[in-house]
Amino acid sequence: MPTAIKPHRRRSQPVGMTYQFLPEVKKYTTKMAASGETMLKKPHVGKKRKPPTRYWEGTEENGKNDGKKQKEGDNNKQTPQQNKKRTKEGGKRGGAGEKILSGKSDPFPGSAPVPEEKLKKFKRGEKGELPPRPQYKLRDVVVRSEAASDLAQKQNARYDLMLPEDAGFLEGDEDEDTCTISQDDIADAVDITAGAKYFNLTLSQFGPYRLDYSKTGRHLLLGGRRGHVTCLDWQSKQLMCEMNVMETVNDVKWLHSEALFAVAQKKWLYIYDNKGIELHCIRKFNDVLRMQFLPYHFLLATASATGFLQYLDVSVGKEVVAICTKAGRLDVMAHNPHNAIIHLGHSNGTVTLWTPNQREPLVKMLCHQGGVRSVAVDKTGTYMVTSGMDKKLKVYDIRSYRPLQSYFLPAGASCLSLSQRGLLSAATGDIVQVYRDVWGTPVTKPYMAHRAKGSVWGVHFCPFEDVLGVGHGEGFTSMVVPGAGEPNFDGLDANPYRSAKQRQEWEVKALLEKIQPELIGLDPSQLSQVDHSTWEQRHEDRVQALGFDPLAKEKFTPRLKTKGRSSSGKVEKRKKQVAHEDQRDVIRQTVEDRMKIDKERKEKEKKEAAAAGQKSALDRFRK
Amino acid sequence: MAKSKAARKSGETMKMKSSREMVVQGMDDEDEEELQCALADDIISASEDEGGSDDERKHCKLLEAISSLGGKKRKKLTERSEASIQVSEFTVNAEGEGDKINLSDLIGTLDKTPSALIKTKKQLKNLQHNQSTLETPLTRKETERIQREVAFEKTSKEVSRWQSVVLQNQKAEQLVFPLNQEPSGPKRIEQVVAGWKAQTPLEQEIFSLLRMNKQPLHDPVLTPTEEASLRAMSLEEAKIRRAELQKARVLQSYYEAKAKRERKIKSKKYHRVQKKVMRKEYLKQFDEMVKTDPAAALEELKKMELSRMKERMSLKHQNSGKWAKSKAIMAKYDDGARKAMQKQLEVNKDLTLKLVIPADEDEEDEEESAETLPDFVNDAEHILDQVNPWMRGKLSTDPMVQEESNRLDPPVVRPRELGTPGEGRDDQEEDEEQMEETEEEALLRGFEERRKLRQTEDVEVAPMSMEENDDGKKAEILEISDDNEEAVEISDDEEAVEISDDEAGLSKFTSLFHGLVNNHMEPPADQPKAGPGVGQGESPALLEEGLVRVRTLEDVELLSQDVSASDPAPLTTTQTPGTEETDTQSATQQADKKRKRKKMIDPNEVLTKEAKVIKMPLAPTAVEDVEGKEEQRVIIKEAFAGDDVISDFLKDKRKQEEAGRPKVIDLTLPGWGEWGGLGLQPSRSKRKRFRVKVAPPPPRQDQKLPNIIISEKRDSSIAAHQVCQLPFPFENPTQFERTIRSPVGRTWNTQNTVQKITAPKVVTQLGAIIEPIAREYLIKDNRQAVTGPSINLESDQGPQKKRRSQQKKKHKRKKN
């Protein structure tokens, strides 16, 4: 069955995917249950793929004109007028005195305009009002900071044209669901490099597999339940190492780079390098079931069967904190990439949010009636998707903890994973389904579906690629999911094409910019806020941290005197004396304070009286 | 005692005498001044001695001394009294010595104008009677205080002039040291050409030279002379001339190369031969020249004479060199050495031989040269002046002054006889003596004389040159300072103008940008009203009520799902027991309406949110499809028979709320003021009185969210990194938070932005000397203050200011 697939553009042609249009292709159209109008509003659910905007096309004027076109019928006159205006303005701007040597005037004076939409994208916070003039120092500071943030915003908006790539999606013909298109069809339709991203690894021997992609999306780590651990550069299919740890493997996770990975084995947590050499066996982390790595904090968070949530700082190799959650076996875990908070799912249907700084959950949400089977958090930290034993799939807005959508899956989802572009993959038994935009309009059918050979054990979207990795009982499947990955990568953060040297440099920089675990909190912008706590609160914190009160008055202990002067009566007397003195001091202080307050009040009253009341005739007799 | 004194006195006189003698002796070799001084001394001492009453005086003194012995004033010093008091030279006796003199006595002799006399007398009397005394001067303390006050006022006035500068520097975003630096970066050509001023002394010198030679300074157009020459010469002519010049240059270079090559040859013999050949050739040429061109020959002769003179002036061939000295030592024993020396001397004699010149001419010369000797020195410099200005020695004189001086004394080429008079005379003497003395003696003599001559010349010339130098230096300094001042002023003005220009541009830019931002801010995206603050208050009773209802609802939902699952169409379940079943869209719409109507979250709604059934294209193999619905329900029910998840959760929540509530402090003491004991309770009034009530805590964050428990515990770990006290200029936290809202790092910003945002407050140039701020800066600053502060937000004033500054610029150009 021929298919037409929307081309997914990517900056680098050779490695990235480009789907070719084949001549015998038949077109499919989507059969979405929801109405088209609502769909159009959402940018990433757009039916038609817009060509990537180029800087010479998209300007402010164009945007305005488009808006006006819809409103008004004839718009032919408008564009030239506007152009004129602009040129006039430009003339004013440019022609204000600066003569150019050649005598010609600049046809495009001033700096190029920045589209407002892009400016909006890089807006950071609201602008405040300027303080009044007399406070010139404050005014200066505010003005300067405003100017700086404006500049930053504008420059960022300008440089946004460096990221022109847009994601494409699979499009079906009329009366055809995209979910019925098989992976083989897609692989046939697309070019060779993209087609090569659909592949199966048949590893039937060592049981269901868990998997993890490295941050750059180049490397794949597979861990079979029966001890088979392998890591490979999946694009070139180059095997880096393969071994059997001869123990049950609960989970595998890449650490900050593709040089190290952690394996949660039957008893302990092990760390290997990419040659398969065991570097560490961490005895403090036992019975680990799930792991999450926080890349900017260099923290490996583990959830164990004993109910412990532990944090390991991989940059120094120290345990940061071990928290007993008191919630039994912890086998559901996710982390919020936005604020590095760990989400744990429990058997009583609750999801709890954790930081290493607090021994109780920040938030406890009752999500399901049965136990929670899987949790996934969106890249922006806005949405959380949970699936439970009650066969429901729920979407929450975790900024306000509101339920957004609730779906009923006949078989219930065992594994969830969210892609960078917001596609959700849910595994039910041996079927992997991919949903698009689960939090927007209610979804009735999946975007794509694929039947794996065995029951699915782990799913994971590959960063910066349109690929979904599925680990199952019979091995591993790499699925092609158009529109899953982020087309524009940040070369300084996670560069899929980086060299060894670049990786080293990145590592050093990342270590220098490591965020301390104390800064993890629900609101990542909390650091930029003024601490409103009272002095008492701060003092309490200090006392707690130090273990004693540094400001506490030391108790008077009478000196020992000889010749009967240290008799108990005398000692008591002395004590009383001192206590009396102290009390007198306190009383004196309070009296002074009261006097002061009284005086101030009187003065104030006097002033007020002078201001309010006119002089009466009897005032002259007043003293 | 007296004796001893007398003896001392005599000793003194002796000393004086001896000193006088010494003075007389030393007079021989002292100058005239000293001599006069000594003479004066002598006279004074003589007058002292001459007094005829010397003996009387002595006697008096003696008597005094004796009388003083007995008295109390034992140690009264002997005083010298002037003789004139006792005996006057002018026959005026000092009778009334001790009497008081009235003021009116002084005018007693004036009796020609009696009225005036009376008047003055009266006045004088008045004056005498006037008892008012002068005020006593203030004490030192007071005067000093006053002085301090005055000085303080003065200084504070002076210092307060810097106030604005200081303020500006405090306000400035970035200070670049050293001050008055040229802004880096590319500049427009106009700026570069117009704004450049000679600053360093070297530049000024070069410029003065250029001006003197009428070279173009400001606009790179041709000089008048060049223009004239251009007009004068046609292109072809110019080409020919150029070719000629080229040829000449080439030839010159060839010859230079050749000469260099030949000079490098070390062979003495070769050089000797060469010299001989040259000489011969020269002679031949000269002979020919005498025949053909006598004038040229004369010229040549003069040249020869000049060279001879030079030879005579120099120490060449005078046996004064190293070689000659060594030979002189050897001459006693070695014949060859002696001969060599002789040869040398002969050469010298030949060279220094006085040429026969007519006597009268010589005399004239003598006279003339005696008069013009200093002129000659000066004139020589003048010549140098005009030929090569670099060699004038006086650096950086004003070209105008130079020109003027040139005009005043036009370069009259004076008849300069090359033989100086002194030399001529010397030569004569030498000639005369030469006959008598031996050669060696002559040699020595000659040397000595020459040395003397040189010394005298030096003495004569030196003061002149010194004076000149002084004058020149003074003039130079003055000029330089003038120039500097001018230059600085001008440059300052221009800078100010430029700065104001920039400001205007910036303000315009900012205004535009603000406009853009405002436009952009006006239509804000209607954000979803979220958060716990939206809803209204909910009574705990309702919550508790909801507990029961929720459970029932869940069951209902499950049941309804069973029904709906069999339907092929996407079905919806009942939202609340009261509502009817509708399709999804209408349901959502209703929900929206509801949300608007009552902004409270219903726990029922939250916990039992309707679920959309998703159709699956591929049925999972593990679980059988629709048929097992009933079984499923049963299974689920069985699985969760024991635990009621929701009630557990709500219990938990209530517990948390309880824990968060502050406890009432009970301070009652049982048995205090009343009977106590087992089974006795303190009275109610007492309990009421001693129970301290605590203010209720702020509402919980999860008050409106039934299925959420949010921890109210303060996270103090981040507090250590937060700002806990508001920094200085800010007045409220929001202001401060807004200023730090946008990140600064490279991760979020472009490289340029980062560099701009994180520019240091003070920039110093490496290796540059940071001098204290100059007074000129004040003037400049004042001007700047007129144009406005550095940061300008008002867009309206931008262009005006610009125009103003431009006008200023134009003005300046005109002035220039």
PDB file of C-alpha atoms in Angstrom, chain A residues 162-362:
ATOM      1  CA  MET A 162      18.752  29.758  12.802  1.00  0.00           C
ATOM      2  CA  LEU A 163      16.200  27.134  13.833  1.00  0.00           C
ATOM      3  CA  PRO A 164      13.967  26.961  10.789  1.00  0.00           C
ATOM      4  CA  GLU A 165      13.236  23.284  10.837  1.00  0.00           C
ATOM      5  CA  ASP A 166       9.763  22.097  11.562  1.00  0.00           C
ATOM      6  CA  ALA A 167       8.432  18.671  12.365  1.00  0.00           C
ATOM      7  CA  GLY A 168       6.220  16.835   9.922  1.00  0.00           C
ATOM      8  CA  PHE A 169       3.599  14.204  10.527  1.00  0.00           C
ATOM      9  CA  LEU A 170       2.203  11.178   8.920  1.00  0.00           C
ATOM     10  CA  GLU A 171      -0.814  11.916   6.804  1.00  0.00           C
ATOM     11  CA  GLY A 172      -3.301   9.340   5.655  1.00  0.00           C
ATOM     12  CA  ASP A 173      -5.578   9.374   2.686  1.00  0.00           C
ATOM     13  CA  GLU A 174      -9.311   9.690   2.966  1.00  0.00           C
ATOM     14  CA  ASP A 175     -10.946   6.920   4.883  1.00  0.00           C
ATOM     15  CA  GLU A 176      -7.684   5.685   6.187  1.00  0.00           C
ATOM     16  CA  ASP A 177      -6.319   5.829   9.632  1.00  0.00           C
ATOM     17  CA  THR A 178      -2.686   6.627  10.067  1.00  0.00           C
ATOM     18  CA  CYS A 179      -2.598   4.001  12.751  1.00  0.00           C
ATOM     19  CA  THR A 180      -3.153   1.306  10.211  1.00  0.00           C
ATOM     20  CA  ILE A 181      -0.002   2.150   8.311  1.00  0.00           C
ATOM     21  CA  SER A 182       2.557  -0.421   9.177  1.00  0.00           C
ATOM     22  CA  GLN A 183       6.183   0.235   9.898  1.00  0.00           C
ATOM     23  CA  ASP A 184       7.216  -1.777   6.862  1.00  0.00           C
ATOM     24  CA  ASP A 185       5.193   0.534   4.627  1.00  0.00           C
ATOM     25  CA  ILE A 186       6.855   3.563   6.096  1.00  0.00           C
ATOM     26  CA  ALA A 187      10.286   2.027   5.781  1.00  0.00           C
ATOM     27  CA  ASP A 188       9.576   1.267   2.153  1.00  0.00           C
ATOM     28  CA  ALA A 189       8.337   4.757   1.416  1.00  0.00           C
ATOM     29  CA  VAL A 190      11.105   6.745   2.979  1.00  0.00           C
ATOM     30  CA  ASP A 191      14.697   7.026   1.916  1.00  0.00           C
ATOM     31  CA  ILE A 192      17.273   4.483   2.886  1.00  0.00           C
ATOM     32  CA  THR A 193      18.775   6.297   5.853  1.00  0.00           C
ATOM     33  CA  ALA A 194      15.384   6.981   7.350  1.00  0.00           C
ATOM     34  CA  GLY A 195      14.192   3.494   6.529  1.00  0.00           C
ATOM     35  CA  ALA A 196      17.179   2.043   8.289  1.00  0.00           C
ATOM     36  CA  LYS A 197      15.833   3.487  11.504  1.00  0.00           C
ATOM     37  CA  TYR A 198      13.157   0.849  11.558  1.00  0.00           C
ATOM     38  CA  PHE A 199      14.813  -2.332  12.679  1.00  0.00           C
ATOM     39  CA  ASN A 200      14.336  -5.275  14.993  1.00  0.00           C
ATOM     40  CA  LEU A 201      16.851  -6.890  17.236  1.00  0.00           C
ATOM     41  CA  THR A 202      15.845 -10.446  17.989  1.00  0.00           C
ATOM     42  CA  LEU A 203      17.115 -11.207  21.456  1.00  0.00           C
ATOM     43  CA  SER A 204      14.783 -13.917  22.657  1.00  0.00           C
ATOM     44  CA  GLN A 205      17.111 -15.538  25.115  1.00  0.00           C
ATOM     45  CA  PHE A 206      17.493 -13.075  27.939  1.00  0.00           C
ATOM     46  CA  GLY A 207      13.976 -11.995  28.419  1.00  0.00           C
ATOM     47  CA  PRO A 208      12.168  -8.688  28.241  1.00  0.00           C
ATOM     48  CA  TYR A 209      14.358  -5.697  27.688  1.00  0.00           C
ATOM     49  CA  ARG A 210      14.526  -2.247  29.253  1.00  0.00           C
ATOM     50  CA  LEU A 211      16.208   0.464  27.284  1.00  0.00           C
ATOM     51  CA  ASP A 212      17.547   3.963  27.437  1.00  0.00           C
ATOM     52  CA  TYR A 213      18.754   6.459  24.869  1.00  0.00           C
ATOM     53  CA  SER A 214      21.618   8.794  25.676  1.00  0.00           C
ATOM     54  CA  LYS A 215      20.901  12.512  25.913  1.00  0.00           C
ATOM     55  CA  THR A 216      22.123  13.162  22.414  1.00  0.00           C
ATOM     56  CA  GLY A 217      20.106  10.287  21.005  1.00  0.00           C
ATOM     57  CA  ARG A 218      23.051   8.543  19.395  1.00  0.00           C
ATOM     58  CA  HIS A 219      23.528   5.691  21.782  1.00  0.00           C
ATOM     59  CA  LEU A 220      21.215   2.979  22.928  1.00  0.00           C
ATOM     60  CA  LEU A 221      21.482   0.951  26.087  1.00  0.00           C
ATOM     61  CA  LEU A 222      19.617  -2.330  26.428  1.00  0.00           C
ATOM     62  CA  GLY A 223      19.221  -4.357  29.554  1.00  0.00           C
ATOM     63  CA  GLY A 224      17.600  -7.774  29.427  1.00  0.00           C
ATOM     64  CA  ARG A 225      15.811  -9.057  32.486  1.00  0.00           C
ATOM     65  CA  ARG A 226      18.043 -12.117  32.593  1.00  0.00           C
ATOM     66  CA  GLY A 227      21.264 -10.221  32.708  1.00  0.00           C
ATOM     67  CA  HIS A 228      22.061  -9.270  29.144  1.00  0.00           C
ATOM     68  CA  VAL A 229      23.403  -5.705  28.951  1.00  0.00           C
ATOM     69  CA  THR A 230      24.508  -4.133  25.721  1.00  0.00           C
ATOM     70  CA  CYS A 231      25.145  -0.655  24.452  1.00  0.00           C
ATOM     71  CA  LEU A 232      25.453   0.387  20.858  1.00  0.00           C
ATOM     72  CA  ASP A 233      25.599   3.334  18.534  1.00  0.00           C
ATOM     73  CA  TRP A 234      22.231   2.498  17.055  1.00  0.00           C
ATOM     74  CA  GLN A 235      22.472   4.612  13.949  1.00  0.00           C
ATOM     75  CA  SER A 236      25.610   2.966  12.699  1.00  0.00           C
ATOM     76  CA  LYS A 237      24.640  -0.256  14.479  1.00  0.00           C
ATOM     77  CA  GLN A 238      28.067  -0.314  16.000  1.00  0.00           C
ATOM     78  CA  LEU A 239      28.298  -2.397  19.121  1.00  0.00           C
ATOM     79  CA  MET A 240      30.152  -0.712  21.952  1.00  0.00           C
ATOM     80  CA  CYS A 241      29.936  -3.497  24.462  1.00  0.00           C
ATOM     81  CA  GLU A 242      27.903  -6.540  25.256  1.00  0.00           C
ATOM     82  CA  MET A 243      27.944  -8.643  28.375  1.00  0.00           C
ATOM     83  CA  ASN A 244      25.894 -10.702  30.724  1.00  0.00           C
ATOM     84  CA  VAL A 245      25.993  -9.593  34.315  1.00  0.00           C
ATOM     85  CA  MET A 246      24.697 -13.018  35.401  1.00  0.00           C
ATOM     86  CA  GLU A 247      22.074 -11.397  37.569  1.00  0.00           C
ATOM     87  CA  THR A 248      18.612  -9.995  37.197  1.00  0.00           C
ATOM     88  CA  VAL A 249      18.670  -6.568  35.604  1.00  0.00           C
ATOM     89  CA  ASN A 250      15.910  -4.265  36.776  1.00  0.00           C
ATOM     90  CA  ASP A 251      16.796  -1.111  34.918  1.00  0.00           C
ATOM     91  CA  VAL A 252      19.507   0.499  32.853  1.00  0.00           C
ATOM     92  CA  LYS A 253      20.333   4.155  32.494  1.00  0.00           C
ATOM     93  CA  TRP A 254      22.929   6.251  30.730  1.00  0.00           C
ATOM     94  CA  LEU A 255      24.718   8.730  32.937  1.00  0.00           C
ATOM     95  CA  HIS A 256      25.668  12.214  31.751  1.00  0.00           C
ATOM     96  CA  SER A 257      27.514  10.998  28.668  1.00  0.00           C
ATOM     97  CA  GLU A 258      27.752   7.856  26.614  1.00  0.00           C
ATOM     98  CA  ALA A 259      30.895   6.867  28.487  1.00  0.00           C
ATOM     99  CA  LEU A 260      29.127   5.653  31.604  1.00  0.00           C
ATOM    100  CA  PHE A 261      25.963   3.807  32.395  1.00  0.00           C
ATOM    101  CA  ALA A 262      24.277   2.504  35.494  1.00  0.00           C
ATOM    102  CA  VAL A 263      22.670  -0.907  35.806  1.00  0.00           C
ATOM    103  CA  ALA A 264      20.284  -1.741  38.602  1.00  0.00           C
ATOM    104  CA  GLN A 265      20.922  -5.387  39.248  1.00  0.00           C
ATOM    105  CA  LYS A 266      19.384  -7.872  41.574  1.00  0.00           C
ATOM    106  CA  LYS A 267      20.986  -6.559  44.714  1.00  0.00           C
ATOM    107  CA  TRP A 268      23.191  -3.566  44.070  1.00  0.00           C
ATOM    108  CA  LEU A 269      23.587  -0.716  41.716  1.00  0.00           C
ATOM    109  CA  TYR A 270      26.514  -1.046  39.319  1.00  0.00           C
ATOM    110  CA  ILE A 271      28.212   1.500  37.118  1.00  0.00           C
ATOM    111  CA  TYR A 272      29.970   0.406  33.943  1.00  0.00           C
ATOM    112  CA  ASP A 273      31.854   2.271  31.297  1.00  0.00           C
ATOM    113  CA  ASN A 274      31.058   1.899  27.626  1.00  0.00           C
ATOM    114  CA  LYS A 275      33.564  -0.909  27.259  1.00  0.00           C
ATOM    115  CA  GLY A 276      31.611  -2.917  29.770  1.00  0.00           C
ATOM    116  CA  ILE A 277      34.139  -2.618  32.547  1.00  0.00           C
ATOM    117  CA  GLU A 278      32.599  -2.509  35.969  1.00  0.00           C
ATOM    118  CA  LEU A 279      33.648   0.730  37.600  1.00  0.00           C
ATOM    119  CA  HIS A 280      31.630   0.792  40.760  1.00  0.00           C
ATOM    120  CA  CYS A 281      29.374  -1.380  42.763  1.00  0.00           C
ATOM    121  CA  ILE A 282      27.412   0.906  45.027  1.00  0.00           C
ATOM    122  CA  ARG A 283      26.393  -0.975  48.103  1.00  0.00           C
ATOM    123  CA  LYS A 284      24.388   1.860  49.511  1.00  0.00           C
ATOM    124  CA  PHE A 285      21.878   1.474  46.726  1.00  0.00           C
ATOM    125  CA  ASN A 286      20.234  -1.878  47.077  1.00  0.00           C
ATOM    126  CA  ASP A 287      17.224  -3.475  45.434  1.00  0.00           C
ATOM    127  CA  VAL A 288      16.922  -0.673  42.921  1.00  0.00           C
ATOM    128  CA  LEU A 289      13.954  -1.106  40.592  1.00  0.00           C
ATOM    129  CA  ARG A 290      13.866   2.138  38.618  1.00  0.00           C
ATOM    130  CA  MET A 291      16.334   4.878  37.900  1.00  0.00           C
ATOM    131  CA  GLN A 292      16.188   8.398  36.560  1.00  0.00           C
ATOM    132  CA  PHE A 293      19.109  10.609  35.686  1.00  0.00           C
ATOM    133  CA  LEU A 294      18.921  14.372  36.180  1.00  0.00           C
ATOM    134  CA  PRO A 295      21.436  15.615  33.611  1.00  0.00           C
ATOM    135  CA  TYR A 296      21.916  19.175  34.833  1.00  0.00           C
ATOM    136  CA  HIS A 297      22.299  18.177  38.452  1.00  0.00           C
ATOM    137  CA  PHE A 298      24.424  15.077  37.800  1.00  0.00           C
ATOM    138  CA  LEU A 299      22.112  13.158  40.049  1.00  0.00           C
ATOM    139  CA  LEU A 300      21.042   9.582  39.641  1.00  0.00           C
ATOM    140  CA  ALA A 301      17.757   9.056  41.415  1.00  0.00           C
ATOM    141  CA  THR A 302      16.841   5.504  42.255  1.00  0.00           C
ATOM    142  CA  ALA A 303      13.667   3.964  43.580  1.00  0.00           C
ATOM    143  CA  SER A 304      14.045   0.695  45.377  1.00  0.00           C
ATOM    144  CA  ALA A 305      11.869  -2.219  46.344  1.00  0.00           C
ATOM    145  CA  THR A 306      12.357  -1.284  49.988  1.00  0.00           C
ATOM    146  CA  GLY A 307      10.611   2.018  49.468  1.00  0.00           C
ATOM    147  CA  PHE A 308      13.673   4.192  49.425  1.00  0.00           C
ATOM    148  CA  LEU A 309      14.235   7.076  47.059  1.00  0.00           C
ATOM    149  CA  GLN A 310      17.934   7.750  46.847  1.00  0.00           C
ATOM    150  CA  TYR A 311      20.002  10.336  45.069  1.00  0.00           C
ATOM    151  CA  LEU A 312      23.540   9.671  43.910  1.00  0.00           C
ATOM    152  CA  ASP A 313      25.721  12.553  42.829  1.00  0.00           C
ATOM    153  CA  VAL A 314      27.653  10.990  39.950  1.00  0.00           C
ATOM    154  CA  SER A 315      30.101  13.871  39.673  1.00  0.00           C
ATOM    155  CA  VAL A 316      31.538  13.173  43.127  1.00  0.00           C
ATOM    156  CA  GLY A 317      30.179   9.690  43.710  1.00  0.00           C
ATOM    157  CA  LYS A 318      28.398  10.503  46.924  1.00  0.00           C
ATOM    158  CA  GLU A 319      24.942   9.735  48.080  1.00  0.00           C
ATOM    159  CA  VAL A 320      23.117  13.015  48.452  1.00  0.00           C
ATOM    160  CA  VAL A 321      20.132  11.821  50.355  1.00  0.00           C
ATOM    161  CA  ALA A 322      18.136   8.692  51.027  1.00  0.00           C
ATOM    162  CA  ILE A 323      14.457   9.225  51.639  1.00  0.00           C
ATOM    163  CA  CYS A 324      12.176   6.559  52.989  1.00  0.00           C
ATOM    164  CA  THR A 325       8.921   7.119  51.178  1.00  0.00           C
ATOM    165  CA  LYS A 326       6.979   4.722  53.389  1.00  0.00           C
ATOM    166  CA  ALA A 327       4.977   3.723  50.368  1.00  0.00           C
ATOM    167  CA  GLY A 328       6.122   0.201  49.729  1.00  0.00           C
ATOM    168  CA  ARG A 329       7.669  -1.104  46.570  1.00  0.00           C
ATOM    169  CA  LEU A 330       8.561   1.658  44.145  1.00  0.00           C
ATOM    170  CA  ASP A 331       8.481   0.463  40.570  1.00  0.00           C
ATOM    171  CA  VAL A 332       6.999   3.489  38.848  1.00  0.00           C
ATOM    172  CA  MET A 333       9.201   6.498  38.394  1.00  0.00           C
ATOM    173  CA  ALA A 334       9.529   9.506  36.160  1.00  0.00           C
ATOM    174  CA  HIS A 335      11.260  12.821  36.351  1.00  0.00           C
ATOM    175  CA  ASN A 336      10.153  16.245  35.340  1.00  0.00           C
ATOM    176  CA  PRO A 337      12.731  17.649  32.927  1.00  0.00           C
ATOM    177  CA  HIS A 338      11.593  21.179  33.709  1.00  0.00           C
ATOM    178  CA  ASN A 339      12.293  21.247  37.427  1.00  0.00           C
ATOM    179  CA  ALA A 340      14.046  17.941  38.146  1.00  0.00           C
ATOM    180  CA  ILE A 341      11.374  16.689  40.472  1.00  0.00           C
ATOM    181  CA  ILE A 342      10.919  12.960  40.766  1.00  0.00           C
ATOM    182  CA  HIS A 343       7.454  11.513  40.316  1.00  0.00           C
ATOM    183  CA  LEU A 344       6.760   8.224  41.978  1.00  0.00           C
ATOM    184  CA  GLY A 345       3.700   6.095  41.340  1.00  0.00           C
ATOM    185  CA  HIS A 346       2.296   3.987  44.122  1.00  0.00           C
ATOM    186  CA  SER A 347       0.052   1.013  44.431  1.00  0.00           C
ATOM    187  CA  ASN A 348      -2.636   3.019  46.205  1.00  0.00           C
ATOM    188  CA  GLY A 349      -3.270   5.085  43.098  1.00  0.00           C
ATOM    189  CA  THR A 350      -1.286   8.126  44.187  1.00  0.00           C
ATOM    190  CA  VAL A 351       1.563   9.888  42.497  1.00  0.00           C
ATOM    191  CA  THR A 352       4.001  11.698  44.743  1.00  0.00           C
ATOM    192  CA  LEU A 353       6.452  14.425  43.858  1.00  0.00           C
ATOM    193  CA  TRP A 354       9.870  14.513  45.529  1.00  0.00           C
ATOM    194  CA  THR A 355      12.925  16.644  45.891  1.00  0.00           C
ATOM    195  CA  PRO A 356      16.112  15.662  47.655  1.00  0.00           C
ATOM    196  CA  ASN A 357      15.554  18.503  50.109  1.00  0.00           C
ATOM    197  CA  GLN A 358      12.419  17.347  51.805  1.00  0.00           C
ATOM    198  CA  ARG A 359      11.686  14.094  53.534  1.00  0.00           C
ATOM    199  CA  GLU A 360       8.015  14.168  52.736  1.00  0.00           C
ATOM    200  CA  PRO A 361       6.406  14.427  49.325  1.00  0.00           C
ATOM    201  CA  LEU A 362       5.904  17.931  48.029  1.00  0.00           C
TER     202      LEU A 362
END
